[in-house]
mmCIF file with all atom_site columns, C-alpha atoms in Angstrom:
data_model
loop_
_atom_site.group_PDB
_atom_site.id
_atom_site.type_symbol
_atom_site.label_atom_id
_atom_site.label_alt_id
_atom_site.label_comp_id
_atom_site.label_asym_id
_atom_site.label_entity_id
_atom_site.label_seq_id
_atom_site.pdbx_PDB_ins_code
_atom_site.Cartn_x
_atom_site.Cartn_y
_atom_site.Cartn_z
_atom_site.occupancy
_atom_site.B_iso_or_equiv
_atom_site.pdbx_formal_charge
_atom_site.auth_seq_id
_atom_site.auth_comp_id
_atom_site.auth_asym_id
_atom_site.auth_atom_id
_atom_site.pdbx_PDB_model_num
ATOM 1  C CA . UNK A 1 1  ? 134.436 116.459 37.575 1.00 0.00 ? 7  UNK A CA 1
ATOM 2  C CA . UNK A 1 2  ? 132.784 118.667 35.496 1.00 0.00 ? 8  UNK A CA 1
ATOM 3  C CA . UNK A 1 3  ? 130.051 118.094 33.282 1.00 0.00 ? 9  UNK A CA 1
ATOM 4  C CA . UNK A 1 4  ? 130.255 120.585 30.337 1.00 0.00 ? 10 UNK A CA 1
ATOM 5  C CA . UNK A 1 5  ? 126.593 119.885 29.795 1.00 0.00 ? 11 UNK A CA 1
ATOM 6  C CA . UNK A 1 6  ? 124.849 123.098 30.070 1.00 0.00 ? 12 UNK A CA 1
ATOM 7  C CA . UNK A 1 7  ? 120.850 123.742 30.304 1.00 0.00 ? 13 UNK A CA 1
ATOM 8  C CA . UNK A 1 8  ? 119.421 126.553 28.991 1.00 0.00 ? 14 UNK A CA 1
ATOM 9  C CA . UNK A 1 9  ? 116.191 127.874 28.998 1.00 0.00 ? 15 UNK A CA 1
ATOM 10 C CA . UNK A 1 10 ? 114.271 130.630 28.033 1.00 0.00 ? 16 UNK A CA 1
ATOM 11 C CA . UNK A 1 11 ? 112.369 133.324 30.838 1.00 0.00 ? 17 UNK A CA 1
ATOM 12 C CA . UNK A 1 12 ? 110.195 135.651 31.418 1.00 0.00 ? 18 UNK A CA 1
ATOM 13 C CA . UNK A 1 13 ? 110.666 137.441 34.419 1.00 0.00 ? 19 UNK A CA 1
ATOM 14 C CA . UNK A 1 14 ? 112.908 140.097 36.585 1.00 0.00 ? 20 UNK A CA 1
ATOM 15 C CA . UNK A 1 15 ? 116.158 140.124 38.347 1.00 0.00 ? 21 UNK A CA 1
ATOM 16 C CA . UNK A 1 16 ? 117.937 142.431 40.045 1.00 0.00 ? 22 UNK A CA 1
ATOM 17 C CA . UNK A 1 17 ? 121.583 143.111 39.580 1.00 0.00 ? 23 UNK A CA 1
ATOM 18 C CA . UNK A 1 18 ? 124.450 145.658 40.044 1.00 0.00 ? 24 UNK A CA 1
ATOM 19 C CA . UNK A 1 19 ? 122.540 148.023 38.187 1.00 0.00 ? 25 UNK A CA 1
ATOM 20 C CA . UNK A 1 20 ? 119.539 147.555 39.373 1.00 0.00 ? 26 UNK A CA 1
ATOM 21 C CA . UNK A 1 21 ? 116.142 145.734 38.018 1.00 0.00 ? 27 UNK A CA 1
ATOM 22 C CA . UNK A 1 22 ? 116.149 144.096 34.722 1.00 0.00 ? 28 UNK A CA 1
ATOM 23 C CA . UNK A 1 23 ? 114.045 142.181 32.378 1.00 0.00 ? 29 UNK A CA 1
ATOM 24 C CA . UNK A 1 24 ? 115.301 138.538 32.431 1.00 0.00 ? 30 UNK A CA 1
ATOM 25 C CA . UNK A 1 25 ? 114.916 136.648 28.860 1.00 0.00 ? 31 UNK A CA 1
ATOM 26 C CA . UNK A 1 26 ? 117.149 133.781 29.461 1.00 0.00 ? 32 UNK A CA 1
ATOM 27 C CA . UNK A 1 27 ? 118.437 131.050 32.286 1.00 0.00 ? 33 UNK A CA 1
ATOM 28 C CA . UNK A 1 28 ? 121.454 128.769 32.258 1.00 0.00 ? 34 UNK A CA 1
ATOM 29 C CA . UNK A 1 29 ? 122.035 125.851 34.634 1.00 0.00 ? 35 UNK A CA 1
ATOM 30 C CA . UNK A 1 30 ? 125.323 123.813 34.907 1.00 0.00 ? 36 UNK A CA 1
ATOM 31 C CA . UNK A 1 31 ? 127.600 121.714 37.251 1.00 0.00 ? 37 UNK A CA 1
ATOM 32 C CA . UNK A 1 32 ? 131.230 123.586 37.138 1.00 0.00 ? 38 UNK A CA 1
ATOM 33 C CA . UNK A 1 33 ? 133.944 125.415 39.402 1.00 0.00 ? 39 UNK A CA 1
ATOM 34 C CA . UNK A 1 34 ? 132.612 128.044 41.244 1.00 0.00 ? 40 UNK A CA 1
ATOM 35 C CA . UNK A 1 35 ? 133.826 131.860 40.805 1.00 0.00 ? 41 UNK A CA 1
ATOM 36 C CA . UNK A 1 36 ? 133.001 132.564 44.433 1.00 0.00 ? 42 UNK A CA 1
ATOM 37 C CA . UNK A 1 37 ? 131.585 129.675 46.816 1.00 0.00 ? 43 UNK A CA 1
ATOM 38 C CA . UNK A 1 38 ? 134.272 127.840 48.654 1.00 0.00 ? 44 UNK A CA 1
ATOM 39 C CA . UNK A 1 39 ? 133.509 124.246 47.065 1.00 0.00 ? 45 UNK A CA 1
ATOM 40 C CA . UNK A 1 40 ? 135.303 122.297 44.489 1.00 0.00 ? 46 UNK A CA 1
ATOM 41 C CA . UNK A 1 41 ? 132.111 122.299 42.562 1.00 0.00 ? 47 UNK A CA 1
ATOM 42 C CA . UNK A 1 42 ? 129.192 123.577 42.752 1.00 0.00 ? 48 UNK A CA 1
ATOM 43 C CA . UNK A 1 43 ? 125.378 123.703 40.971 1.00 0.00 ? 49 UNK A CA 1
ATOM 44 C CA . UNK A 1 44 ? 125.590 127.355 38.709 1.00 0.00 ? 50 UNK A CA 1
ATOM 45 C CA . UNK A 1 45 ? 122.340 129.369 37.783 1.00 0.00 ? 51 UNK A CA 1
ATOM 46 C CA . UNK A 1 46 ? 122.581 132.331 35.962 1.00 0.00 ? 52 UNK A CA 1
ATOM 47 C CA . UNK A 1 47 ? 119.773 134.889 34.957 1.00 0.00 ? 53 UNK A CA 1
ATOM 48 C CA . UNK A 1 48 ? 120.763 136.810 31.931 1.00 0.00 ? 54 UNK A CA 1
ATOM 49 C CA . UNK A 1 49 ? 119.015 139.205 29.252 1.00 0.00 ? 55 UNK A CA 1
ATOM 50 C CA . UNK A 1 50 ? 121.671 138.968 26.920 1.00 0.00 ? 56 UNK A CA 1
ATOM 51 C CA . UNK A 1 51 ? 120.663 141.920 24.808 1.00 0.00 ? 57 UNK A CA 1
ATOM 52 C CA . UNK A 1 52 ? 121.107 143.979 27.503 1.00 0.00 ? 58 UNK A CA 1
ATOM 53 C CA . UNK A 1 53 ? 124.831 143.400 28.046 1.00 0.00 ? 59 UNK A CA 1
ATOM 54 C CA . UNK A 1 54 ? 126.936 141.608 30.488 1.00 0.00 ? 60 UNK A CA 1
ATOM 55 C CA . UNK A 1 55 ? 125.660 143.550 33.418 1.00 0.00 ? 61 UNK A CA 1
ATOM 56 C CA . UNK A 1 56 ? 122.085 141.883 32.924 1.00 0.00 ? 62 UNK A CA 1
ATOM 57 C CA . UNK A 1 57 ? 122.927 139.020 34.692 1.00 0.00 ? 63 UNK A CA 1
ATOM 58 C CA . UNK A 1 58 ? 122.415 137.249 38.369 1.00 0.00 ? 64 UNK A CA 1
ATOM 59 C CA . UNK A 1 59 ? 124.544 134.188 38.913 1.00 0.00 ? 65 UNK A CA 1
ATOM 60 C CA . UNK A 1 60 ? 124.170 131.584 41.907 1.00 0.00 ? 66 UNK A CA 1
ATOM 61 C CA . UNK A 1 61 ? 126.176 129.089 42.917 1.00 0.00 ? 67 UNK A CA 1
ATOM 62 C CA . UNK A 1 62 ? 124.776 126.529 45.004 1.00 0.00 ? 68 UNK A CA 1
ATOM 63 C CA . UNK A 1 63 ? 125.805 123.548 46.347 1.00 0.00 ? 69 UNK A CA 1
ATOM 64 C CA . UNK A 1 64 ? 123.939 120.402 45.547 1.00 0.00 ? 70 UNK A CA 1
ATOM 65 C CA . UNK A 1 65 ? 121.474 119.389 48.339 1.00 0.00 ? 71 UNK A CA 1
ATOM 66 C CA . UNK A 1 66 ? 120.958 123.454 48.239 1.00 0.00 ? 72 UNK A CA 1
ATOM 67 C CA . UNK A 1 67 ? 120.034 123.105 44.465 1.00 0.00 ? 73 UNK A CA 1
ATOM 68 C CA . UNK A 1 68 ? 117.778 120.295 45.122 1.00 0.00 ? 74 UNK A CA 1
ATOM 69 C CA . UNK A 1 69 ? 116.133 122.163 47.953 1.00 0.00 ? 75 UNK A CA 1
ATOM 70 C CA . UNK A 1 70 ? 115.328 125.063 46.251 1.00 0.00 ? 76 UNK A CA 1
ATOM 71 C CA . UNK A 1 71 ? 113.728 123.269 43.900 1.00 0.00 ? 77 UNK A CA 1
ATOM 72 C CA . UNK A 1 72 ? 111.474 121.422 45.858 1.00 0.00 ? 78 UNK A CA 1
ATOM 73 C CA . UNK A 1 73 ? 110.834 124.613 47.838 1.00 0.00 ? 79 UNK A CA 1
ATOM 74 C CA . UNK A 1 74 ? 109.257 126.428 44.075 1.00 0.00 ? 80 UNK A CA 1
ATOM 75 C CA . UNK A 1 75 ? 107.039 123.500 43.703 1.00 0.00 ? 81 UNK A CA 1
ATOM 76 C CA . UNK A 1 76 ? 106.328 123.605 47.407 1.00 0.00 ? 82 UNK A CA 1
ATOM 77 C CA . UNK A 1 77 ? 105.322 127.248 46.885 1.00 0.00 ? 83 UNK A CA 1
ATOM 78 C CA . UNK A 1 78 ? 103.252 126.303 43.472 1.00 0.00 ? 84 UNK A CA 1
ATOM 79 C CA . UNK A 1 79 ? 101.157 124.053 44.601 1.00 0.00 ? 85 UNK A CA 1
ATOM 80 C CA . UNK A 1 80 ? 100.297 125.987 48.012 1.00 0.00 ? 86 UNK A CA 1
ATOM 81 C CA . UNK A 1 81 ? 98.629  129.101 45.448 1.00 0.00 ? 87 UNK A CA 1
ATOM 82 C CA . UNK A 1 82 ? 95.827  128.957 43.018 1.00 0.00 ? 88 UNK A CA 1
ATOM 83 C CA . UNK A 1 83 ? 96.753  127.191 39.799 1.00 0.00 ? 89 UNK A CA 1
ATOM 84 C CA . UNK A 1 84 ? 98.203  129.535 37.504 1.00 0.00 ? 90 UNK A CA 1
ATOM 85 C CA . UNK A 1 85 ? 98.242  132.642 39.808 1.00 0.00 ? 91 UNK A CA 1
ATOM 86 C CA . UNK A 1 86 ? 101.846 132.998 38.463 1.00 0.00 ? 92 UNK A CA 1
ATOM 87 C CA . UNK A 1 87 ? 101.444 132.400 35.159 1.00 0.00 ? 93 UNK A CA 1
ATOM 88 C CA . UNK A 1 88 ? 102.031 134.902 32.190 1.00 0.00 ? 94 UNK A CA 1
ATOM 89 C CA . UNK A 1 89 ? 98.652  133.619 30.607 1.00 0.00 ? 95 UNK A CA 1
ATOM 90 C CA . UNK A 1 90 ? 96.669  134.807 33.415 1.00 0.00 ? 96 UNK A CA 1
#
């Protein structure tokens, strides 16, 4: 079943696409069909800069245990470096 509940969020960052590198401005998370990955349903992520056109964008599709590991494995990585090493404010 499909949620149609979609989480956005704003970024600050880089991905790297067909075209190469880009400046990445926005993220969207949501439960759906895949376009690609061979599951009924699966955990969708895409990067985007939206002013940049369609081709500034990085999708995954994940399943969910490979969602939920992922995450754990970014705060796994935070909290092994200095507080704030990553951060924009540094």
């Amino acid at each position: 079943m499909c949620t149609y509940l979609t989480e956005k969020i704003e970024l600050d960052g880089a991905g790297k696409g067909a075209t190469g590198w880009f400046t990445l401005s926005q993220g969207a998370v949501y439960v759906d069909h895949p376009y690609h990955a061979c599951h009924e349903h699966t955990v969708n992520i895409d990067f985007t800069n939206p002013s940049d056109g369609p081709s500034a964008r990085v999708a995954v599709e994940l399943t969910e245990e490979s969602a939920l590991a992922l995450v754990e494995a970014i705060q796994k990585a935070l909290a092994a470096a200095p507080p704030g090493l990553a951060s924009a404010h540094r």
